[in-house]
């Protein structure tokens, strides 16, 4: 019969139809054609990218060389290379200015150290680069006149980084300094405090040789997602003696800058660990109004950390105004804290009780032997002040010299130290009525102070005794009633002495340096005294509440899991039903048509009985199918 | 393409494309078969009727 051959053919066709879509689905992803249309001026930062297709997009993160080490902030995809349509003459200057405001989700409570990749394209035609960073109060913080920047009134700018000569030919990462150029991009390591929510304006000035075409990179999106897309470019091109061509543009775009946040800053305090060779120095400035006009022993107190707990330093303190050396103590081994006091009292300390350029003490700490040393630093708007051409705080290596942190030089704002922000080591500088000797760690010595001393002087001595020191006045030691701290109450008394003395070091620093109980220990002692029956009842109720909570959480998790399974496998079940329905709806009509044509052929052949038999067969089959469908329903 | 996508693709192929096509093929084959068979059937029918008529007249002679 006809149905025998047709059904065989149809079965083969159906099998083919079932297999084909799977093959088609598997090969669909490979059939895309990517057309890479590179620009003639493209480099590795600039090529046509398809943002919708992840596989062809190179993240901007991957263009860093070497790869970032901390929290990276920058544009998502590669930057575009933009060339200025001018040709430079000798000593032409191009200035790029941009602003950024980081969020706490990016840098938490602050950053003490980060590496920035500048947007400038650095090649042989760039002879010098200057970078300035200021904290400002305005988004529109400045304007440009050619390459010269002018800050707006109300910007309240505070310099936190200022370097006027970055070497554009420095390609070495390991040479010890904080600048290197890789793949025509300059990376600068900045050690300065950056806080979330604060607007920072960066200005970058590049000096060019003759016949150069300045170029830089533009970000495809808002860098740091701070809604600040406010960038300036200005250029000044000398055209003759005393004359130049200058222009400036402001664009609603971000320059191609990115940041690698490498060091945290907890509440304005951070620490840095460096390997100090013999002869390496740490230099910083101290403004000590409480020392002005006093006769006495200049005393420097400063904590540090080494693996052995010991380190050898030479301490030299110079008064900036007079140039006199007020404290010099060479090659002394200290334990955990530097406690340097000169052997003879100085006459009334010169200076003024207001912060000024000449009223600073310059502290120079020189290592006596090579070892790793950790110093603790805090930010300050006051004492981060210049020493005249030197940075505020410097860690200097002999060869090559390495400026530990950038900072302003004098002359920009005159005697306005509040304009500067930087880091200074956590230390205290006192003019004491007595000489200080080596600390005796782990003990508190109650001093016997002559009644003739003022309350202020008594407080200072009390504060110094907290470090466990031995005090000598006119050859007589002030040592009496020595005892160890045994309980929190005594520690509170000691802390009160410290506050009265104004030693400038907080309690936790002292606790870390000595065997005194820490504030946490004191807190636990107080907590223990109040840990009574009510606490036990409260804990029991809390445990029962946690049990109820865990049951509810288990039920919620189960329902969530069930919903996820339905969503995941429901689509597959629906697909199977669709395939089944498609097969039924396809086969049944064909079967019926074959039967009808068989009946027609039998009628055409005049075999009426055979036609009637086939009609009955079709009716029986249809009735059976309808019955099965009814059964299913 | 996920499983549901493949299923709907099979539905489109079988129900919306193959079923009308196969139906058309069966229609052509069926009509061709009927037309092919009808002449013989009609001829046989005519012959049978003619034989009956001839037989009837022959008996009368």
XYZ file of C-alpha atoms in Angstrom:
694
model
C 0.000 0.000 0.000
C 0.889 3.620 -0.398
C 1.172 4.237 3.353
C 4.003 1.701 3.745
C 6.498 3.656 1.573
C 5.357 7.133 2.566
C 5.665 6.437 6.292
C 9.222 5.161 5.879
C 10.218 8.306 4.006
C 8.475 10.530 6.520
C 10.232 8.808 9.436
C 13.604 9.507 7.850
C 12.626 13.145 7.241
C 11.482 13.555 10.842
C 14.686 12.116 12.279
C 16.606 14.553 10.126
C 14.404 17.379 11.373
C 15.026 16.432 14.994
C 18.806 16.374 14.576
C 19.198 19.461 12.425
C 18.164 22.098 14.998
C 20.669 20.798 17.532
C 23.499 21.058 15.016
C 22.245 24.451 13.968
C 22.114 25.688 17.555
C 25.606 24.391 18.296
C 27.165 26.100 15.299
C 25.255 29.382 15.571
C 27.775 31.108 17.916
C 30.670 30.308 15.589
C 29.085 31.740 12.503
C 29.466 35.401 13.489
C 31.796 37.507 11.405
C 33.841 40.122 13.221
C 35.179 42.878 11.069
C 38.146 44.615 12.691
C 38.410 48.031 11.098
C 41.544 49.517 12.648
C 42.242 53.154 12.260
C 45.440 54.162 10.520
C 46.430 56.034 13.682
C 45.496 53.289 16.096
C 47.740 52.025 18.841
C 47.065 49.661 21.683
C 44.926 52.228 23.496
C 42.871 53.037 20.436
C 41.021 50.570 18.263
C 37.481 49.963 17.167
C 35.721 47.985 19.840
C 32.263 46.503 20.012
C 30.994 47.165 23.503
C 28.061 44.797 22.986
C 30.399 41.889 22.295
C 32.447 41.116 25.363
C 34.920 38.862 23.586
C 36.169 41.638 21.318
C 36.459 44.272 24.068
C 39.795 44.801 25.804
C 39.215 46.306 29.261
C 41.207 49.440 29.973
C 42.444 47.627 33.075
C 44.448 45.251 30.872
C 46.357 48.077 29.176
C 48.245 48.882 32.387
C 51.880 47.825 32.371
C 52.579 46.349 34.823
C 49.109 45.288 35.941
C 47.498 47.241 38.807
C 48.094 45.878 42.296
C 45.295 47.508 44.269
C 41.810 48.865 43.681
C 41.749 50.067 40.078
C 39.607 53.017 39.006
C 39.358 54.113 35.373
C 37.291 53.956 32.209
C 35.810 50.578 31.266
C 37.142 50.222 27.746
C 40.206 51.498 25.956
C 40.855 55.168 25.692
C 40.860 57.119 22.437
C 44.026 58.793 21.225
C 43.495 62.485 20.497
C 46.007 64.736 18.774
C 46.052 68.516 19.082
C 46.049 70.247 15.696
C 49.072 72.444 16.354
C 52.816 72.139 15.848
C 55.008 73.209 18.747
C 58.045 75.421 18.945
C 60.764 75.019 21.547
C 59.486 75.239 25.160
C 55.845 75.033 24.141
C 53.594 74.000 27.012
C 50.354 72.040 27.025
C 48.344 71.809 30.251
C 45.657 69.219 30.927
C 43.344 69.753 33.904
C 40.736 67.386 35.273
C 38.840 66.853 38.524
C 37.787 63.708 40.322
C 35.792 62.838 43.426
C 36.166 59.304 44.735
C 33.443 57.587 46.750
C 33.772 55.597 49.935
C 32.784 52.478 48.013
C 35.919 52.971 45.906
C 38.523 54.019 48.476
C 36.760 53.335 51.802
C 37.938 55.887 54.375
C 40.836 57.133 52.286
C 44.001 56.351 50.360
C 47.552 56.995 51.491
C 49.343 55.794 48.349
C 48.245 55.302 44.769
C 49.661 55.078 41.274
C 48.139 57.248 38.575
C 48.501 56.756 34.821
C 48.547 60.187 33.241
C 46.508 60.817 30.079
C 49.451 62.329 28.177
C 51.051 60.503 25.235
C 54.737 60.656 26.178
C 57.306 60.425 23.405
C 60.729 61.890 22.604
C 59.287 65.343 21.980
C 58.225 65.736 25.637
C 61.068 67.330 27.597
C 59.462 67.818 31.012
C 56.252 67.026 32.877
C 54.895 68.798 35.950
C 52.048 67.405 38.038
C 50.058 69.250 40.688
C 47.174 67.970 42.784
C 45.014 70.248 44.885
C 41.972 69.631 47.037
C 39.221 72.095 46.117
C 35.690 72.989 47.158
C 34.280 73.610 43.660
C 33.672 71.352 40.681
C 34.491 74.270 38.349
C 37.648 74.992 40.296
C 39.775 76.809 37.745
C 40.222 78.364 34.322
C 43.086 78.305 31.869
C 44.763 81.126 30.011
C 46.857 79.262 27.533
C 48.792 76.753 29.628
C 48.545 78.878 32.795
C 46.050 77.727 35.395
C 44.112 80.143 37.620
C 42.001 78.844 40.470
C 38.574 80.343 40.945
C 37.714 82.369 44.009
C 36.037 80.076 46.473
C 37.937 77.037 45.284
C 39.850 77.088 48.605
C 42.597 75.073 47.029
C 44.993 73.080 49.219
C 48.079 71.575 47.621
C 48.648 67.956 48.429
C 51.091 67.027 45.658
C 53.435 69.162 43.620
C 56.216 67.969 41.363
C 57.604 70.361 38.791
C 60.067 68.047 37.043
C 59.010 64.486 36.259
C 61.484 62.784 33.927
C 59.693 61.683 30.708
C 62.665 59.475 29.727
C 62.563 57.351 32.891
C 61.458 53.901 31.772
C 62.671 51.921 34.772
C 60.191 50.729 37.374
C 62.857 49.426 39.732
C 65.156 52.424 39.915
C 63.649 53.494 43.209
C 61.927 56.701 42.231
C 58.208 57.180 41.854
C 57.936 57.755 38.093
C 58.235 55.523 35.048
C 57.098 55.570 31.417
C 55.852 52.409 29.703
C 54.294 52.224 26.232
C 54.265 56.026 25.941
C 52.294 56.410 29.166
C 53.676 57.929 32.363
C 52.870 56.296 35.713
C 53.383 58.335 38.903
C 53.306 56.917 42.411
C 51.704 59.487 44.694
C 52.058 59.234 48.465
C 49.481 61.691 49.763
C 46.153 61.513 51.588
C 43.039 61.241 49.413
C 39.617 61.159 51.045
C 36.194 60.099 49.700
C 33.777 62.890 48.860
C 36.582 65.428 48.379
C 37.064 66.996 44.960
C 40.634 66.875 43.671
C 41.835 68.867 40.700
C 44.839 67.526 38.805
C 46.850 69.762 36.505
C 49.495 68.327 34.225
C 51.839 70.569 32.241
C 54.016 69.089 29.518
C 56.871 70.960 27.888
C 57.581 70.086 24.261
C 60.518 70.354 21.897
C 60.201 71.883 18.446
C 57.972 70.428 15.684
C 55.980 68.144 17.946
C 52.272 67.388 17.819
C 50.972 67.063 21.390
C 48.514 64.259 21.949
C 46.745 62.603 24.846
C 44.035 60.072 25.607
C 40.314 60.512 26.209
C 38.183 58.218 28.335
C 35.033 56.716 26.766
C 33.006 57.210 29.946
C 32.933 59.050 33.253
C 36.073 58.020 35.109
C 35.347 57.138 38.756
C 31.604 57.589 38.039
C 31.672 60.877 39.952
C 29.447 62.832 37.512
C 32.365 65.235 37.047
C 33.212 65.430 33.369
C 34.871 68.795 33.382
C 38.250 68.862 31.658
C 40.455 71.672 30.401
C 43.251 71.786 27.868
C 45.337 74.881 27.226
C 48.475 75.486 25.220
C 51.072 78.222 24.969
C 53.396 78.179 21.962
C 56.211 80.767 21.848
C 56.296 82.533 18.493
C 59.126 84.946 19.181
C 60.814 86.928 21.945
C 58.053 87.872 24.365
C 55.242 86.703 22.121
C 53.285 83.505 21.967
C 50.142 81.876 20.673
C 47.799 80.579 23.288
C 44.366 78.999 23.449
C 42.305 76.919 25.815
C 39.247 74.690 25.634
C 36.902 73.219 28.214
C 35.251 69.937 27.272
C 32.499 67.893 28.874
C 34.616 64.772 28.813
C 37.100 62.953 31.015
C 40.743 62.654 30.036
C 42.098 59.105 29.858
C 43.328 58.855 33.417
C 43.188 55.825 35.694
C 44.204 55.126 39.272
C 45.613 52.140 41.149
C 44.754 52.627 44.834
C 47.490 50.764 46.715
C 47.424 51.883 50.344
C 44.666 52.590 52.822
C 44.238 55.447 55.242
C 42.376 54.750 58.473
C 41.105 57.905 60.142
C 44.053 59.923 58.941
C 46.688 57.490 60.220
C 48.852 55.178 58.135
C 52.215 53.430 58.295
C 55.008 52.951 55.793
C 57.730 50.345 55.876
C 61.003 51.007 54.071
C 64.400 49.435 53.929
C 66.785 52.038 55.286
C 70.422 51.657 54.371
C 73.003 53.250 56.613
C 72.905 56.936 55.737
C 69.316 57.031 54.459
C 67.300 59.785 56.051
C 63.754 60.616 57.022
C 63.184 64.370 57.136
C 60.132 66.266 58.280
C 59.092 69.536 59.870
C 57.473 70.221 63.203
C 55.711 73.346 64.319
C 55.871 73.380 68.116
C 54.185 76.485 69.535
C 54.281 75.005 73.013
C 58.095 75.011 72.858
C 58.462 78.680 71.996
C 60.239 80.801 74.574
C 61.104 77.921 76.915
C 64.508 77.112 78.407
C 65.183 73.420 78.560
C 66.132 70.171 76.956
C 64.817 69.668 73.409
C 63.289 66.208 73.321
C 62.001 64.168 70.384
C 59.721 61.195 70.986
C 58.743 58.970 68.081
C 57.579 55.333 67.850
C 58.928 52.929 65.249
C 58.904 49.191 64.591
C 61.572 46.696 63.531
C 61.730 42.919 63.716
C 64.244 43.068 66.542
C 62.572 45.989 68.277
C 65.806 47.955 68.016
C 67.225 50.437 65.543
C 70.170 52.790 65.413
C 69.478 56.386 64.439
C 71.208 59.744 64.460
C 68.847 62.570 65.348
C 69.445 66.152 64.330
C 66.950 68.984 64.771
C 67.538 72.408 63.242
C 65.539 75.558 63.814
C 64.567 76.764 60.380
C 64.655 80.476 61.163
C 68.053 80.700 62.811
C 69.689 77.626 61.304
C 70.856 76.614 64.785
C 71.134 72.963 65.687
C 68.977 72.579 68.803
C 69.243 68.799 69.164
C 71.977 66.454 67.950
C 72.305 62.890 69.140
C 74.446 60.699 66.845
C 74.370 56.900 66.512
C 72.092 55.865 69.353
C 70.327 52.526 69.556
C 66.649 52.880 70.477
C 64.086 50.289 71.526
C 60.657 50.640 69.875
C 60.607 54.385 70.473
C 63.055 57.151 69.694
C 63.550 59.235 72.793
C 66.233 61.785 72.023
C 67.062 64.574 74.446
C 70.063 66.867 74.311
C 72.562 66.753 77.156
C 72.513 70.466 77.958
C 69.582 72.877 78.170
C 69.074 75.361 75.387
C 68.283 78.983 75.978
C 64.803 80.210 75.265
C 63.618 78.535 72.101
C 63.345 81.049 69.271
C 60.350 81.497 67.080
C 56.765 82.585 67.279
C 53.621 81.017 68.542
C 52.065 81.144 65.108
C 52.878 78.802 62.242
C 55.270 80.447 59.885
C 57.907 79.460 57.417
C 60.820 80.344 59.743
C 59.268 78.958 62.897
C 59.633 75.281 62.102
C 61.964 72.656 63.450
C 63.458 70.452 60.757
C 63.984 66.917 62.026
C 66.548 64.778 60.232
C 66.589 61.106 61.179
C 69.533 59.144 59.753
C 69.713 55.350 59.871
C 72.892 53.865 61.360
C 72.511 50.375 59.859
C 70.566 48.733 57.055
C 67.236 47.203 58.084
C 63.479 47.351 57.492
C 61.833 50.055 59.571
C 58.151 50.916 59.982
C 57.124 54.486 60.792
C 53.647 55.719 61.672
C 52.241 58.814 59.993
C 49.279 61.096 60.354
C 47.810 63.689 58.058
C 47.946 67.298 59.046
C 46.983 70.620 57.572
C 49.437 72.479 59.768
C 52.839 70.909 60.055
C 53.116 69.704 56.486
C 55.170 72.730 55.702
C 58.086 73.385 53.455
C 61.717 73.606 54.375
C 62.712 75.709 51.407
C 63.033 73.698 48.249
C 62.713 70.418 50.086
C 59.561 68.425 50.335
C 57.640 68.479 53.571
C 58.413 64.919 54.499
C 61.073 63.033 52.648
C 62.456 59.562 52.818
C 65.806 59.929 51.102
C 67.977 57.153 49.828
C 71.588 57.955 49.107
C 71.764 56.342 45.695
C 69.538 57.098 44.000
C 67.723 59.698 46.045
C 64.076 58.862 46.424
C 61.559 61.423 47.552
C 59.209 59.489 49.755
C 56.300 61.850 49.300
C 55.621 64.835 47.148
C 54.501 68.084 48.667
C 54.550 71.800 48.058
C 57.498 74.113 48.017
C 57.267 77.592 49.518
C 56.309 80.743 47.766
C 52.956 79.823 46.361
C 50.873 81.008 49.264
C 53.498 82.530 51.513
C 52.873 81.990 55.191
C 49.651 80.063 54.857
C 50.521 76.593 56.062
C 46.849 75.699 56.259
C 46.950 75.574 52.476
C 48.943 72.353 52.548
C 48.023 68.804 53.399
C 50.519 66.018 53.845
C 51.876 63.299 56.094
C 54.130 63.742 59.095
C 55.458 61.029 61.396
C 53.590 60.509 64.647
C 55.974 62.118 67.109
C 56.134 64.695 69.834
C 58.599 67.485 70.265
C 58.968 69.039 73.692
C 61.227 71.443 75.493
C 61.541 69.719 78.861
C 62.903 71.079 82.119
C 64.765 67.796 82.585
C 66.928 65.546 80.479
C 65.443 62.287 79.217
C 67.350 59.031 79.212
C 66.643 55.606 77.786
C 63.145 54.215 78.395
C 62.525 51.415 80.860
C 59.704 49.635 79.114
C 56.870 48.049 80.987
C 56.929 50.180 84.105
C 55.402 53.435 85.190
C 57.470 55.707 87.353
C 55.690 58.339 89.374
C 57.860 61.403 89.377
C 58.581 63.637 92.333
C 58.474 67.080 90.850
C 59.643 70.135 92.765
C 56.809 72.364 93.922
C 58.412 75.244 92.129
C 57.520 73.690 88.791
C 54.437 74.959 87.046
C 51.438 72.736 86.425
C 52.338 72.691 82.761
C 55.875 71.484 83.491
C 54.612 68.873 85.940
C 52.262 67.597 83.281
C 55.057 67.297 80.763
C 57.168 65.273 83.185
C 54.197 63.078 84.056
C 53.601 62.436 80.385
C 57.180 61.488 79.786
C 57.179 59.185 82.792
C 54.385 57.319 81.125
C 56.937 56.025 78.670
C 58.873 54.619 81.597
C 61.771 56.987 81.389
C 64.301 58.098 83.892
C 64.462 61.848 84.288
C 67.533 63.722 85.467
C 67.446 67.293 86.715
C 70.769 68.827 87.784
C 72.280 65.391 88.211
C 69.512 64.141 90.553
C 67.265 61.394 89.258
C 63.521 61.862 89.638
C 62.827 58.210 90.350
C 60.519 57.236 93.164
C 57.553 54.950 93.897
C 58.091 52.831 90.835
C 55.325 50.265 90.287
C 53.842 48.253 87.488
C 50.411 48.929 86.073
C 48.125 46.242 87.468
C 44.598 47.346 86.724
C 42.590 49.618 84.502
C 42.064 52.251 87.143
C 45.763 52.957 87.312
C 45.923 53.118 83.544
C 43.185 55.775 83.525
C 45.181 57.807 86.039
C 48.236 57.430 83.850
C 46.279 58.442 80.775
C 45.079 61.555 82.572
C 48.697 62.400 83.245
C 49.484 61.902 79.610
C 46.684 64.225 78.510
C 47.783 66.828 81.014
C 51.345 66.563 79.809
C 50.363 67.055 76.234
C 52.924 64.557 75.051
C 51.129 64.505 71.755
C 50.815 60.739 71.614
C 47.502 59.016 72.140
C 46.907 56.290 74.623
C 46.773 53.465 72.134
C 50.225 54.345 70.817
C 51.563 54.180 74.323
C 49.823 50.864 74.898
C 51.351 49.478 71.756
C 54.812 50.566 72.786
C 54.762 49.473 76.399
C 53.148 46.798 78.541
C 50.356 49.106 79.621
C 46.854 47.657 79.238
C 45.205 48.633 75.991
C 41.835 50.422 75.890
C 40.302 47.138 74.752
C 41.557 45.395 77.901
C 40.129 48.163 80.057
C 36.803 47.882 78.261
C 36.711 44.134 78.810
C 37.420 44.580 82.505
C 34.522 47.005 82.865
C 32.283 44.742 80.809
C 33.131 41.800 83.067
C 32.021 43.722 86.153
C 28.548 44.171 84.714
C 28.182 40.669 83.349
C 25.416 39.524 85.710
C 22.244 37.419 85.650
C 20.478 39.819 83.335
C 23.226 39.229 80.786
C 22.706 35.471 81.033
C 18.921 35.870 80.583
C 19.496 38.171 77.667
C 21.883 35.680 76.049
C 19.316 32.873 76.475
C 16.558 34.965 74.879
C 18.879 35.903 72.087
C 19.764 32.246 71.480
C 16.061 31.307 71.361
C 15.403 34.155 68.953
C 18.243 32.961 66.774
C 16.699 29.463 66.762
C 13.317 30.817 65.594
C 15.066 32.926 63.041
C 16.972 29.912 61.701
C 13.699 27.952 61.219
C 12.126 30.796 59.273
C 15.287 31.166 57.272
C 15.242 27.434 56.411
C 11.625 27.648 55.172
C 12.402 30.721 53.148
C 15.456 29.054 51.596
C 13.394 25.974 50.685
C 10.679 28.035 48.985
C 13.302 30.041 47.161
C 14.975 26.834 45.989
C 11.630 25.419 44.785
C 10.837 28.577 42.841
C 14.252 28.502 41.224
C 13.769 24.855 40.175
C 10.376 25.634 38.647
C 11.820 28.531 36.721
C 14.786 26.467 35.536
C 13.043 23.197 34.591
C 9.641 24.641 33.622
C 11.077 25.823 30.321
C 12.357 22.331 29.534
C 8.982 20.732 30.353
C 7.219 23.268 28.167
C 9.659 22.514 25.351
C 8.967 18.762 25.580
C 5.196 19.406 25.460
C 5.634 21.602 22.393
C 7.652 18.910 20.595
C 5.084 16.232 21.498
C 2.188 18.359 20.320
C 4.048 19.181 17.111
C 4.605 15.467 16.372
C 0.919 14.612 17.011
C -0.390 17.491 14.955
C 1.998 16.564 12.149
C 1.462 12.788 12.014
C -2.283 12.546 12.602
C -3.377 14.669 9.609
C -0.903 12.871 7.340
C -2.179 9.499 8.488
C -5.733 10.648 7.904
C -4.885 11.977 4.454
C -3.185 8.702 3.505
C -6.273 6.771 4.567
C -8.580 9.114 2.673
C -6.526 8.802 -0.493
C -6.418 5.007 -0.064
C -10.206 5.023 0.175
C -10.369 7.251 -2.900
C -8.029 4.936 -4.808
C -10.107 1.883 -3.808
C -13.241 3.664 -4.974
C -11.475 4.604 -8.214
C -10.564 0.960 -8.719
C -14.138 0.042 -8.044
C -13.307 -1.912 -4.885
C -16.104 -0.598 -2.777
C -15.854 -3.241 -0.094
C -12.142 -2.559 0.387
C -12.878 1.190 0.599
C -15.540 0.572 3.172
C -13.114 -1.539 5.217
C -10.482 1.190 5.168
C -13.058 3.806 6.121
C -14.002 1.691 9.118
C -10.319 1.318 9.995
C -9.851 5.127 9.835
C -12.935 5.656 11.968
C -11.674 3.136 14.517
C -8.220 4.726 14.646
C -9.692 8.206 15.016
C -12.014 7.056 17.746
C -9.105 5.414 19.546
C -6.956 8.567 19.295
C -9.806 10.762 20.537
C -10.337 8.350 23.416
C -6.624 8.524 24.363
C -6.655 12.313 24.236
C -9.761 12.341 26.421
C -7.967 10.008 28.789
C -5.001 12.381 28.949
C -7.245 15.356 29.577
C 19.576 28.715 21.423
C 18.118 26.995 24.491
C 15.871 23.928 24.622
C 12.655 25.960 24.471
C 13.941 27.758 21.390
C 14.719 24.469 19.667
C 11.245 23.161 20.544
C 9.490 26.138 18.992
C 11.748 25.773 15.986
C 10.600 22.136 15.592
C 6.977 23.268 15.917
C 7.425 25.829 13.155
C 9.114 23.273 10.894
C 6.624 20.422 11.351
C 3.299 22.203 11.704
C 3.688 25.362 9.736
C 6.009 24.250 6.944
C 6.281 20.449 6.492
C 2.602 19.631 7.102
C 1.245 21.879 4.311
C 4.008 20.712 2.002
C 3.384 16.999 2.638
C -0.346 17.567 2.303
C 0.195 19.138 -1.109
C 2.393 16.213 -2.187
C -0.223 13.692 -1.010
C -2.909 15.660 -2.820
C -0.953 15.494 -6.077
C -0.159 11.794 -5.650
C -3.762 11.025 -4.663
C -5.330 12.887 -7.578
C -2.800 11.343 -9.938
C -3.664 7.866 -8.612
C -7.396 8.447 -8.909
C -7.072 9.805 -12.458
C -4.786 6.918 -13.339
C -7.231 4.342 -12.056
C -10.542 5.790 -13.259
C -10.179 4.938 -17.015
C -9.591 1.258 -16.348
C -12.399 1.161 -13.853
C -14.774 2.966 -16.198
C -13.667 0.735 -19.085
C -14.162 -2.347 -16.996
C -17.517 -0.999 -15.916
C -18.499 -0.277 -19.538
C -17.282 -3.683 -20.658
C -19.192 -5.325 -17.922
C -22.327 -3.421 -18.803
C -21.773 -4.153 -22.505
C -21.349 -7.822 -21.738
C -24.559 -7.801 -19.799
C -26.405 -6.075 -22.674
C -24.886 -8.370 -25.249
C -25.777 -11.372 -23.220
C -29.330 -10.134 -22.855
C -29.753 -9.595 -26.618
C -28.098 -12.897 -27.422
C -30.583 -14.821 -25.430
C -33.398 -13.217 -27.382
C -31.924 -14.472 -30.705
